[in-house]
Coordinates of C-alpha atoms and ligand atoms in Angstrom, one line a residue:
M1 CA -26.0 15.8 -4.4
A2 CA -23.4 13.4 -2.9
A3 CA -22.9 10.2 -4.8
A4 CA -23.9 6.9 -3.2
K5 CA -21.1 5.1 -1.5
T6 CA -22.1 2.1 -3.8
G7 CA -22.9 0.1 -0.7
L8 CA -25.2 -2.1 -2.8
T9 CA -23.1 -2.5 -6.0
G10 CA -20.1 -3.2 -3.8
L11 CA -21.7 -6.3 -2.1
A12 CA -20.1 -9.6 -2.9
S13 CA -23.5 -11.0 -3.9
W14 CA -24.1 -8.1 -6.3
K15 CA -20.8 -8.8 -8.0
A16 CA -21.5 -12.5 -8.1
L17 CA -24.9 -11.8 -9.6
K18 CA -23.2 -9.7 -12.3
S19 CA -21.1 -12.7 -13.3
N20 CA -24.1 -15.0 -13.1
F21 CA -26.0 -12.6 -15.4
E22 CA -23.2 -12.8 -18.0
K23 CA -23.6 -16.6 -18.0
I24 CA -27.4 -16.8 -18.0
K25 CA -28.5 -13.7 -20.0
D26 CA -28.7 -15.6 -23.3
A27 CA -29.9 -18.9 -21.9
H28 CA -33.4 -19.6 -23.2
L29 CA -36.2 -20.8 -21.0
R30 CA -36.6 -23.6 -23.6
E31 CA -33.1 -24.9 -22.6
L32 CA -33.6 -24.3 -18.9
F33 CA -36.7 -26.4 -18.9
A34 CA -35.2 -29.1 -21.2
S35 CA -32.3 -29.5 -19.0
D36 CA -34.4 -29.9 -15.8
P37 CA -37.7 -31.8 -16.4
N38 CA -38.8 -31.0 -12.8
R39 CA -38.2 -27.3 -13.1
G40 CA -42.0 -26.5 -13.3
S41 CA -42.8 -28.3 -10.1
R42 CA -39.5 -27.5 -8.3
M43 CA -39.5 -23.8 -8.7
V44 CA -42.8 -23.3 -7.0
I45 CA -43.9 -22.1 -3.5
D46 CA -47.1 -23.7 -2.3
A47 CA -47.9 -21.8 0.9
E48 CA -50.9 -20.3 2.6
G49 CA -53.2 -21.4 -0.3
V50 CA -51.0 -19.6 -2.8
Y51 CA -49.4 -21.5 -5.7
F52 CA -46.5 -19.3 -6.7
D53 CA -44.8 -20.6 -9.8
Y54 CA -41.5 -18.8 -10.6
S55 CA -40.1 -21.5 -12.9
K56 CA -40.6 -19.3 -16.0
H57 CA -38.0 -16.8 -14.9
R58 CA -34.6 -16.4 -16.5
V59 CA -32.8 -17.8 -13.5
N60 CA -30.8 -20.9 -12.5
D61 CA -30.3 -22.3 -9.0
E62 CA -27.1 -20.2 -8.7
T63 CA -29.1 -17.0 -9.5
L64 CA -31.7 -17.8 -6.8
K65 CA -29.0 -18.6 -4.3
L66 CA -27.3 -15.3 -5.0
L67 CA -30.5 -13.3 -4.9
V68 CA -31.2 -14.7 -1.5
K69 CA -27.6 -13.8 -0.5
L70 CA -28.2 -10.3 -1.7
A71 CA -31.2 -10.0 0.6
E72 CA -29.2 -11.3 3.5
E73 CA -26.3 -9.0 2.8
S74 CA -28.7 -6.1 2.5
G75 CA -29.9 -6.8 6.1
L76 CA -33.4 -7.7 5.0
K77 CA -34.1 -9.9 8.0
A78 CA -33.2 -7.2 10.5
K79 CA -35.1 -4.6 8.5
I80 CA -38.2 -6.8 8.6
D81 CA -37.9 -7.2 12.4
V82 CA -37.4 -3.5 12.9
M83 CA -40.5 -2.7 10.9
F84 CA -42.6 -5.2 12.8
R85 CA -41.5 -4.0 16.2
G86 CA -42.4 -0.4 15.4
D87 CA -39.1 1.4 15.0
R88 CA -39.2 4.8 13.2
I89 CA -38.0 3.4 9.9
N90 CA -39.6 6.3 7.9
T91 CA -36.7 8.5 8.9
T92 CA -37.5 11.5 6.7
E93 CA -40.9 11.8 8.5
N94 CA -39.7 10.4 11.8
R95 CA -42.5 7.8 11.8
S96 CA -43.0 4.1 12.5
V97 CA -44.4 2.1 9.7
L98 CA -47.0 -0.2 11.2
H99 CA -49.7 -1.1 8.7
I100 CA -49.0 -4.7 9.9
A101 CA -50.5 -3.6 13.3
L102 CA -53.8 -2.9 11.6
R103 CA -54.3 -6.6 11.0
T104 CA -52.7 -8.0 14.1
P105 CA -55.2 -10.1 16.0
K106 CA -56.7 -8.9 19.3
G107 CA -54.6 -10.1 22.2
K108 CA -51.2 -9.6 20.5
S109 CA -49.3 -6.5 21.2
I110 CA -47.0 -4.1 19.4
M111 CA -45.5 -1.4 21.7
V112 CA -44.7 2.1 20.3
D113 CA -43.5 4.7 22.7
G114 CA -44.9 2.7 25.6
V115 CA -48.3 2.3 24.0
D116 CA -49.8 -1.0 22.7
V117 CA -51.1 0.1 19.3
V118 CA -53.1 -3.1 18.8
V119 CA -55.6 -1.9 21.4
P120 CA -56.8 1.3 19.6
V121 CA -56.7 -0.6 16.3
H122 CA -59.4 -2.9 17.6
A123 CA -61.3 -0.2 19.3
V124 CA -61.6 1.6 15.9
L125 CA -62.5 -1.6 14.1
D126 CA -65.3 -2.2 16.6
K127 CA -66.6 1.3 16.2
M128 CA -66.5 0.9 12.4
A129 CA -68.4 -2.4 12.7
V130 CA -71.1 -0.8 14.8
F131 CA -71.5 2.0 12.3
A132 CA -71.3 -0.3 9.3
D133 CA -74.0 -2.5 10.7
K134 CA -76.3 0.5 11.4
V135 CA -76.0 1.6 7.8
R136 CA -76.4 -1.9 6.5
K137 CA -79.5 -2.5 8.6
G138 CA -81.0 0.8 7.5
L139 CA -80.8 2.3 11.0
W140 CA -78.7 5.3 10.0
K141 CA -81.2 7.9 9.0
G142 CA -80.6 11.1 7.1
Y143 CA -81.7 14.6 8.2
T144 CA -85.2 14.1 6.9
G145 CA -85.5 10.6 8.5
K146 CA -84.9 8.7 5.2
T147 CA -82.7 5.6 5.4
I148 CA -79.3 6.0 3.9
R149 CA -79.0 4.1 0.6
N150 CA -76.0 5.8 -1.1
I151 CA -72.5 6.0 0.2
V152 CA -70.0 8.3 -1.4
N153 CA -66.3 8.1 -0.4
I154 CA -64.4 11.3 -1.0
G155 CA -60.6 10.8 -0.9
I156 CA -57.6 10.6 -3.2
G157 CA -54.5 8.4 -3.5
G158 CA -54.4 5.9 -0.6
S159 CA -57.6 7.3 0.7
D160 CA -59.4 6.3 -2.5
L161 CA -57.4 3.6 -4.5
G162 CA -57.6 0.9 -1.8
P163 CA -61.3 1.3 -1.1
V164 CA -62.2 1.4 -4.8
M165 CA -60.1 -1.6 -5.6
A166 CA -61.4 -3.6 -2.7
Y167 CA -65.0 -2.6 -3.5
E168 CA -64.6 -3.8 -7.0
A169 CA -62.7 -6.9 -6.0
L170 CA -65.2 -8.1 -3.5
K171 CA -68.3 -6.8 -5.3
S172 CA -69.9 -10.2 -5.2
Y173 CA -69.8 -10.0 -1.4
T174 CA -71.4 -6.6 -1.2
M175 CA -74.9 -5.6 -0.1
R176 CA -76.5 -4.9 -3.5
G177 CA -79.2 -2.6 -2.1
L178 CA -76.7 0.1 -1.3
T179 CA -75.0 2.2 -3.9
F180 CA -71.3 3.1 -3.6
R181 CA -69.5 5.8 -5.4
F182 CA -66.0 7.1 -5.1
V183 CA -65.0 10.7 -5.8
S184 CA -61.3 11.5 -6.0
N185 CA -60.4 13.8 -8.8
V186 CA -60.6 17.6 -8.3
D187 CA -62.0 17.6 -11.9
D188 CA -65.6 18.7 -11.2
T189 CA -66.9 16.0 -13.6
D190 CA -66.0 13.4 -11.0
F191 CA -68.3 14.8 -8.3
A192 CA -71.0 15.7 -10.8
E193 CA -71.2 12.2 -12.4
A194 CA -71.0 10.5 -9.0
T195 CA -73.9 12.4 -7.6
Q196 CA -76.1 13.2 -10.7
D197 CA -78.7 10.5 -9.9
L198 CA -78.5 10.7 -6.1
N199 CA -80.7 12.6 -3.6
A200 CA -79.1 14.3 -0.6
E201 CA -81.8 12.9 1.7
D202 CA -80.5 9.3 1.5
T203 CA -76.8 9.9 0.7
L204 CA -73.9 9.7 3.2
F205 CA -70.5 11.1 2.4
I206 CA -67.4 9.6 4.0
V207 CA -64.6 12.2 3.8
S208 CA -61.4 10.1 3.9
S209 CA -58.2 11.9 4.3
K210 CA -55.3 11.2 6.6
T211 CA -54.3 14.9 6.8
F212 CA -57.7 16.4 6.1
T213 CA -55.9 19.1 4.2
T214 CA -55.5 17.5 0.8
L215 CA -56.6 20.1 -1.9
E216 CA -58.6 17.7 -4.0
T217 CA -60.4 16.0 -1.1
M218 CA -61.2 19.2 0.7
T219 CA -62.5 20.8 -2.5
N220 CA -64.7 17.9 -3.2
A221 CA -65.9 17.7 0.5
R222 CA -66.8 21.4 0.4
T223 CA -68.7 20.9 -2.8
A224 CA -70.5 17.9 -1.3
R225 CA -71.4 20.0 1.8
A226 CA -72.9 22.7 -0.5
W227 CA -74.7 20.0 -2.5
V228 CA -76.3 18.6 0.7
L229 CA -77.1 22.1 2.1
K230 CA -78.7 23.2 -1.2
S231 CA -81.4 20.6 -0.8
L232 CA -81.6 20.2 3.0
K233 CA -81.1 23.8 3.8
D234 CA -80.0 23.4 7.4
Q235 CA -76.5 23.2 8.7
A236 CA -77.6 20.5 11.2
A237 CA -77.9 18.2 8.2
V238 CA -74.1 18.0 7.9
A239 CA -73.9 15.8 11.0
K240 CA -76.3 13.2 9.5
H241 CA -74.8 13.1 6.0
F242 CA -71.0 13.3 6.7
V243 CA -68.6 11.2 8.6
A244 CA -64.8 11.5 8.5
V245 CA -61.9 9.2 8.5
S246 CA -58.7 11.0 9.5
T247 CA -55.8 11.5 11.8
N248 CA -56.7 15.2 12.2
T249 CA -59.5 15.8 14.7
A250 CA -59.1 19.6 14.7
E251 CA -59.6 19.9 10.9
V252 CA -62.5 17.4 11.0
S253 CA -64.3 19.4 13.6
K254 CA -63.5 22.7 11.7
F255 CA -65.2 21.3 8.7
G256 CA -68.4 20.8 10.7
I257 CA -68.3 17.0 11.1
D258 CA -69.3 15.7 14.6
T259 CA -66.1 14.1 15.9
A260 CA -68.2 11.4 17.4
N261 CA -68.6 10.4 13.7
M262 CA -64.9 10.4 13.1
F263 CA -63.0 7.2 12.6
E264 CA -59.4 7.6 13.6
F265 CA -56.1 6.3 12.4
W266 CA -52.5 7.1 13.1
D267 CA -49.5 8.7 11.7
W268 CA -47.7 5.3 11.6
V269 CA -50.1 4.3 8.8
G270 CA -48.9 5.5 5.4
G271 CA -51.6 6.6 2.9
R272 CA -50.9 3.9 0.4
Y273 CA -50.8 1.3 3.2
S274 CA -54.0 2.4 4.8
M275 CA -56.8 0.3 3.3
T276 CA -56.9 -1.9 6.4
S277 CA -57.4 1.1 8.7
A278 CA -60.6 3.1 9.0
I279 CA -59.9 4.2 5.4
G280 CA -61.7 0.9 4.6
L281 CA -64.9 2.2 6.2
S282 CA -66.8 2.3 2.9
N283 CA -65.6 -1.3 2.3
M284 CA -66.8 -2.5 5.7
I285 CA -70.2 -1.0 4.9
A286 CA -70.2 -2.6 1.5
F287 CA -69.2 -6.2 2.3
G288 CA -69.8 -6.2 6.0
P289 CA -67.6 -6.4 9.2
D290 CA -67.2 -10.2 9.0
N291 CA -65.8 -10.1 5.4
F292 CA -63.7 -7.1 6.3
R293 CA -62.2 -9.1 9.2
A294 CA -61.6 -12.1 6.9
M295 CA -59.7 -9.7 4.6
L296 CA -57.6 -8.6 7.6
D297 CA -56.9 -12.2 8.5
G298 CA -55.6 -12.7 4.9
F299 CA -53.3 -9.7 5.3
H300 CA -52.1 -11.0 8.6
R301 CA -51.5 -14.5 7.2
M302 CA -49.2 -13.1 4.6
D303 CA -47.5 -10.7 7.1
E304 CA -46.6 -13.7 9.2
H305 CA -45.5 -15.7 6.1
F306 CA -43.2 -12.8 5.2
R307 CA -41.9 -12.3 8.7
T308 CA -41.2 -15.9 9.5
T309 CA -40.4 -17.9 6.3
P310 CA -36.9 -18.5 5.2
F311 CA -36.1 -16.3 2.1
E312 CA -35.9 -19.2 -0.4
K313 CA -39.5 -20.1 0.4
N314 CA -40.8 -16.6 1.1
I315 CA -43.2 -15.4 -1.6
P316 CA -42.9 -11.6 -1.2
V317 CA -39.2 -11.9 -0.8
L318 CA -38.7 -13.9 -4.0
M319 CA -41.1 -11.6 -5.8
G320 CA -39.1 -8.6 -4.8
L321 CA -35.8 -10.2 -5.6
L322 CA -36.9 -11.4 -9.0
G323 CA -38.0 -7.8 -9.7
I324 CA -34.5 -6.6 -8.8
W325 CA -33.0 -9.2 -11.1
Y326 CA -34.8 -7.8 -14.1
I327 CA -34.6 -4.1 -13.2
N328 CA -30.9 -4.0 -12.2
F329 CA -29.4 -6.7 -14.4
F330 CA -31.6 -7.0 -17.5
N331 CA -32.5 -3.3 -17.4
A332 CA -36.2 -4.0 -17.6
E333 CA -38.2 -0.9 -17.0
T334 CA -41.7 -2.1 -16.4
N335 CA -43.6 -4.9 -14.8
A336 CA -47.1 -6.0 -16.1
V337 CA -49.7 -7.1 -13.6
L338 CA -52.3 -9.2 -15.4
P339 CA -55.2 -10.5 -13.3
Y340 CA -57.3 -13.1 -15.0
E341 CA -60.2 -12.1 -12.7
Q342 CA -62.6 -9.4 -13.8
Y343 CA -63.2 -8.3 -10.2
L344 CA -59.6 -7.3 -10.0
K345 CA -59.9 -4.7 -12.7
R346 CA -58.7 -1.9 -10.4
F347 CA -55.9 -3.9 -8.9
P348 CA -53.2 -2.6 -11.3
A349 CA -54.2 1.0 -10.6
Y350 CA -54.0 0.3 -6.8
L351 CA -50.6 -1.3 -7.2
Q352 CA -49.3 1.7 -9.1
Q353 CA -49.5 4.0 -6.1
M354 CA -48.3 1.3 -3.7
T355 CA -45.2 0.4 -5.8
M356 CA -44.3 3.6 -7.5
E357 CA -45.0 6.2 -4.7
S358 CA -43.0 3.8 -2.5
N359 CA -40.0 2.9 -4.6
G360 CA -39.8 5.8 -7.0
K361 CA -36.8 7.2 -5.1
Q362 CA -33.4 8.5 -6.3
V363 CA -31.5 8.7 -3.0
T364 CA -30.5 6.2 -0.3
M365 CA -31.7 6.3 3.3
E366 CA -28.7 8.5 3.9
G367 CA -29.6 10.9 1.1
A368 CA -26.9 10.0 -1.4
R369 CA -27.8 9.6 -5.1
V370 CA -28.2 6.0 -6.0
D371 CA -25.9 4.6 -8.7
Y372 CA -28.4 1.9 -9.7
Q373 CA -32.0 1.8 -10.9
T374 CA -34.9 1.7 -8.4
G375 CA -38.7 1.3 -8.7
S376 CA -40.2 -0.4 -11.7
I377 CA -43.2 1.0 -13.6
Y378 CA -46.2 -1.2 -12.8
W379 CA -49.1 -1.4 -15.2
G380 CA -51.7 -3.8 -16.4
E381 CA -55.3 -4.7 -17.3
P382 CA -57.4 -7.8 -16.6
G383 CA -57.0 -10.7 -18.9
T384 CA -58.2 -11.6 -21.5
N385 CA -58.8 -8.0 -22.6
G386 CA -55.1 -7.2 -22.6
Q387 CA -54.5 -10.0 -25.0
H388 CA -56.4 -8.1 -27.7
S389 CA -54.5 -4.9 -26.9
F390 CA -50.9 -4.6 -25.6
Y391 CA -49.8 -8.3 -25.4
Q392 CA -48.5 -8.0 -29.0
L393 CA -45.7 -5.8 -27.6
I394 CA -44.9 -8.2 -24.8
H395 CA -44.7 -11.2 -27.2
Q396 CA -42.9 -9.6 -30.2
G397 CA -41.8 -6.1 -29.2
T398 CA -38.2 -5.2 -28.4
K399 CA -38.7 -4.7 -24.7
L400 CA -38.4 -7.1 -21.9
I401 CA -41.5 -7.0 -19.7
P402 CA -41.7 -9.4 -16.8
C403 CA -45.4 -10.3 -16.2
D404 CA -47.3 -11.3 -13.0
F405 CA -50.3 -13.5 -14.0
I406 CA -52.9 -13.8 -11.3
A407 CA -55.6 -16.4 -11.5
F408 CA -58.2 -18.2 -9.4
A409 CA -59.3 -21.9 -9.8
K410 CA -62.9 -21.0 -9.2
S411 CA -65.2 -18.4 -10.6
L412 CA -67.5 -16.4 -8.5
N413 CA -70.1 -16.5 -11.3
P414 CA -69.7 -20.0 -12.9
T415 CA -71.4 -19.9 -16.3
G416 CA -70.9 -22.6 -18.9
N417 CA -67.3 -23.1 -19.7
H418 CA -66.2 -19.4 -19.4
H419 CA -63.8 -20.2 -16.6
D420 CA -62.0 -23.1 -18.3
I421 CA -61.6 -20.8 -21.3
L422 CA -60.2 -18.0 -19.1
L423 CA -57.8 -20.2 -17.3
A424 CA -56.7 -21.9 -20.6
N425 CA -55.8 -18.4 -21.8
V426 CA -53.7 -17.4 -18.8
F427 CA -51.8 -20.7 -18.9
A428 CA -51.4 -20.4 -22.7
Q429 CA -50.0 -16.8 -22.4
A430 CA -47.4 -17.8 -19.9
E431 CA -46.4 -20.7 -22.0
A432 CA -46.3 -18.7 -25.3
L433 CA -44.2 -16.0 -23.6
A434 CA -41.7 -18.4 -22.2
F435 CA -41.3 -20.8 -25.1
G436 CA -42.3 -18.9 -28.1
K437 CA -42.4 -20.4 -31.6
T438 CA -39.2 -21.0 -33.5
A439 CA -38.7 -20.1 -37.2
G440 CA -38.5 -23.9 -37.8
E441 CA -41.9 -24.5 -36.2
V442 CA -43.4 -21.6 -38.2
K443 CA -42.0 -23.0 -41.5
A444 CA -43.3 -26.5 -40.6
D445 CA -46.7 -25.0 -40.2
G446 CA -46.5 -24.0 -43.9
A447 CA -45.9 -20.2 -43.5
P448 CA -44.5 -18.7 -46.7
D449 CA -40.8 -17.6 -46.5
N450 CA -41.6 -13.9 -46.4
L451 CA -43.8 -14.3 -43.3
V452 CA -41.6 -16.6 -41.3
S453 CA -39.8 -13.8 -39.3
H454 CA -43.1 -12.0 -38.7
K455 CA -44.7 -15.1 -37.3
T456 CA -41.8 -16.2 -35.2
F457 CA -42.0 -15.8 -31.4
E458 CA -38.6 -15.5 -29.7
G459 CA -40.0 -16.5 -26.4
N460 CA -37.8 -16.2 -23.3
K461 CA -40.2 -13.7 -21.8
P462 CA -40.4 -14.2 -18.0
S463 CA -43.5 -14.4 -15.9
T464 CA -44.8 -15.5 -12.5
M465 CA -48.0 -17.4 -12.1
I466 CA -49.9 -16.7 -8.9
L467 CA -52.7 -19.2 -8.7
M468 CA -55.2 -19.3 -5.8
D469 CA -58.4 -21.1 -5.1
K470 CA -61.1 -18.4 -5.2
L471 CA -61.2 -14.6 -4.8
T472 CA -62.4 -14.4 -1.2
P473 CA -61.8 -11.5 1.2
N474 CA -59.1 -13.6 2.8
A475 CA -57.4 -14.2 -0.6
L476 CA -57.6 -10.6 -1.5
G477 CA -55.9 -9.6 1.8
M478 CA -53.1 -12.1 1.1
L479 CA -52.6 -10.9 -2.4
I480 CA -52.3 -7.2 -1.4
A481 CA -49.9 -8.0 1.5
M482 CA -47.8 -10.0 -0.9
Y483 CA -47.2 -6.9 -3.0
E484 CA -46.7 -4.7 0.0
H485 CA -43.9 -6.9 1.3
C486 CA -42.4 -7.3 -2.2
V487 CA -42.1 -3.5 -2.3
F488 CA -40.5 -3.6 1.2
T489 CA -38.0 -6.2 0.1
Q490 CA -36.9 -4.1 -2.9
A491 CA -36.6 -1.0 -0.8
A492 CA -34.5 -2.8 1.7
V493 CA -32.1 -4.0 -0.9
W494 CA -32.0 -0.6 -2.7
D495 CA -31.5 1.1 0.7
I496 CA -34.3 3.6 0.0
N497 CA -37.2 4.9 2.0
A498 CA -40.4 3.3 0.7
F499 CA -42.6 5.2 3.1
D500 CA -42.1 8.9 2.3
Q501 CA -43.4 10.7 -0.9
W502 CA -41.6 14.0 -1.2
G503 CA -41.9 13.8 -4.9
V504 CA -45.6 14.9 -4.8
Q505 CA -44.8 18.2 -3.0
L506 CA -43.4 20.5 -5.7
G507 CA -46.3 20.2 -8.1
K508 CA -48.8 20.8 -5.2
V509 CA -47.0 24.0 -4.2
L510 CA -46.8 25.3 -7.7
A511 CA -50.5 24.6 -8.3
E512 CA -51.4 26.5 -5.2
K513 CA -49.5 29.5 -6.6
I514 CA -51.1 29.2 -10.0
V515 CA -54.7 29.0 -8.8
P516 CA -54.9 32.7 -7.8
E517 CA -53.2 33.6 -11.1
L518 CA -56.0 31.9 -13.0
E519 CA -58.7 33.5 -10.9
A520 CA -57.4 37.1 -10.6
K521 CA -59.7 39.8 -11.9
E522 CA -56.8 41.9 -13.0
E523 CA -54.1 40.5 -15.4
P524 CA -51.5 39.1 -13.0
V525 CA -47.8 39.7 -13.2
L526 CA -46.5 36.2 -14.2
K527 CA -43.0 35.1 -13.1
H528 CA -42.9 31.5 -14.3
D529 CA -41.0 30.3 -17.4
S530 CA -42.2 31.5 -20.8
S531 CA -44.2 28.3 -21.5
T532 CA -46.1 28.3 -18.2
N533 CA -46.7 32.1 -18.5
A534 CA -48.1 31.6 -22.0
L535 CA -50.4 28.7 -20.9
I536 CA -51.8 30.7 -18.0
K537 CA -52.5 33.6 -20.4
R538 CA -54.1 31.4 -23.0
Y539 CA -56.3 29.7 -20.3
R540 CA -57.4 33.1 -18.9
K541 CA -58.5 34.1 -22.4
L542 CA -60.3 30.9 -23.1
K543 CA -62.1 30.4 -19.8
Ligands
F6P601 O1 -50.1 11.6 -3.2 C1 -49.6 12.0 -1.9 C2 -50.5 11.6 -0.8 O2 -49.9 12.1 0.4 C3 -50.6 10.0 -0.7 O3 -49.5 9.4 -0.2 C4 -51.9 9.9 0.0 O4 -52.4 8.6 -0.1 C5 -52.7 11.0 -0.6 O5 -51.8 12.0 -0.9 C6 -53.9 11.4 0.1 O6 -53.6 12.0 1.3 P1 -54.7 12.3 2.5 O7 -55.2 11.0 2.9 O8 -54.0 13.0 3.6 O9 -55.8 13.1 1.9

């Protein structure tokens, strides 16, 4: 593979950041705060209802200026404009990248190949709304005339993670009389557990797949069809109990789903950026068309903030640049996402696909091997649970882990003083990580000499605090778009394609070859490596 022409590492801003890093790498946040009493109110962006506090990062004004210069020298502004106007920036798949069109208000237009894509976007949204209302009002009947009460989304990756996350995030806005389940894994347990207490008569399956060929989804969809037919015993039942969300009309029809009950989207919507397309159908049924549209408005608000705000005040741009600062200069490998909001329990899992399938790339747009690190590993759990689990390592371990804290000023279930305790904890964690506790302070507390080092907190652990008013559909949309554009910013600087995913292919192809070897009646001739051959043989013996 050709080596990168070091476009990035040759930039003046990159070199200047290297020198800045040498100066600042040992500076402690304690000193940075002591030398600037206004740091905590100065290094903040207060925009669109988001209070974005980046003061607890290991940066000085010079670092921030240089990071912004890095974005400029990387052509970020032009790259944003090119995405928003629909150019085919996903070059390896020759596709436009227009998830932003999915939340563009009616009346505006985005032209792709002479077609205004905003028009079909709203046509599909309207069709989804009619269908969602029918189900919510009990007007969609199953084959035997029973009202549909259970909705099962079958999909994987982007056709699952967004809908599950948003369903959990906005649960308090959902129609509680309906049951929602999500089946993604090809592991038969997933389907079995999701349906074990359901009846086919009042269950609707939404088969969500951009391609309608994904092995896991189609295996689960066929199992669902057999499950329905086993109890309803008539092929005609499929039309009443299955709808599809896809770009592939031919395959939907081949499966036996009436294409009148297909909700379309387009090849310019990447799987992991698709939750604002018809892939969100289960969400629209769950929390209603109005809340779904409010969520889209939140996305659009953040899209516009990203597109129009100068980089120094641009939340996703700064988020992305700070990530680059730690990954490429401090050699940090991971980024923790810590929502202090129980409803966001699936948010880190959702972000994992968005961030890692996007930016887990080793070659530049031109196909040359990068000579710098790319995509960070995203992980996390809701607070305060994480505090009693892995926070020990963040506080006192040997690794540097930048943290994103996410919190809301208002609870959706106010009970006693739970919320004050919750918020006290998130503020305390950020404070403890940044400032730590010195050996002197530990001694002054009366710790015996042999425990002083154990009880010392070095501090200087960076974090961002994202504080919003309340977890509403609008706020959720803004939060997700913030991360989408953070990913875009990083990809623009790293000069990688955030919108393809060739890395998932090889395993898929090999699995397809192995399936018949596991199922063959006769002992197959195995031509894998000795480990894979032995595993296949052992499985055949055990199964
Ligand atoms: O993991 C690979 C991938 O292509 C994802 O990008 C996508 O979200 C997922 O598979 C599901 O694909 P589909 O919606 O076509 O079933």
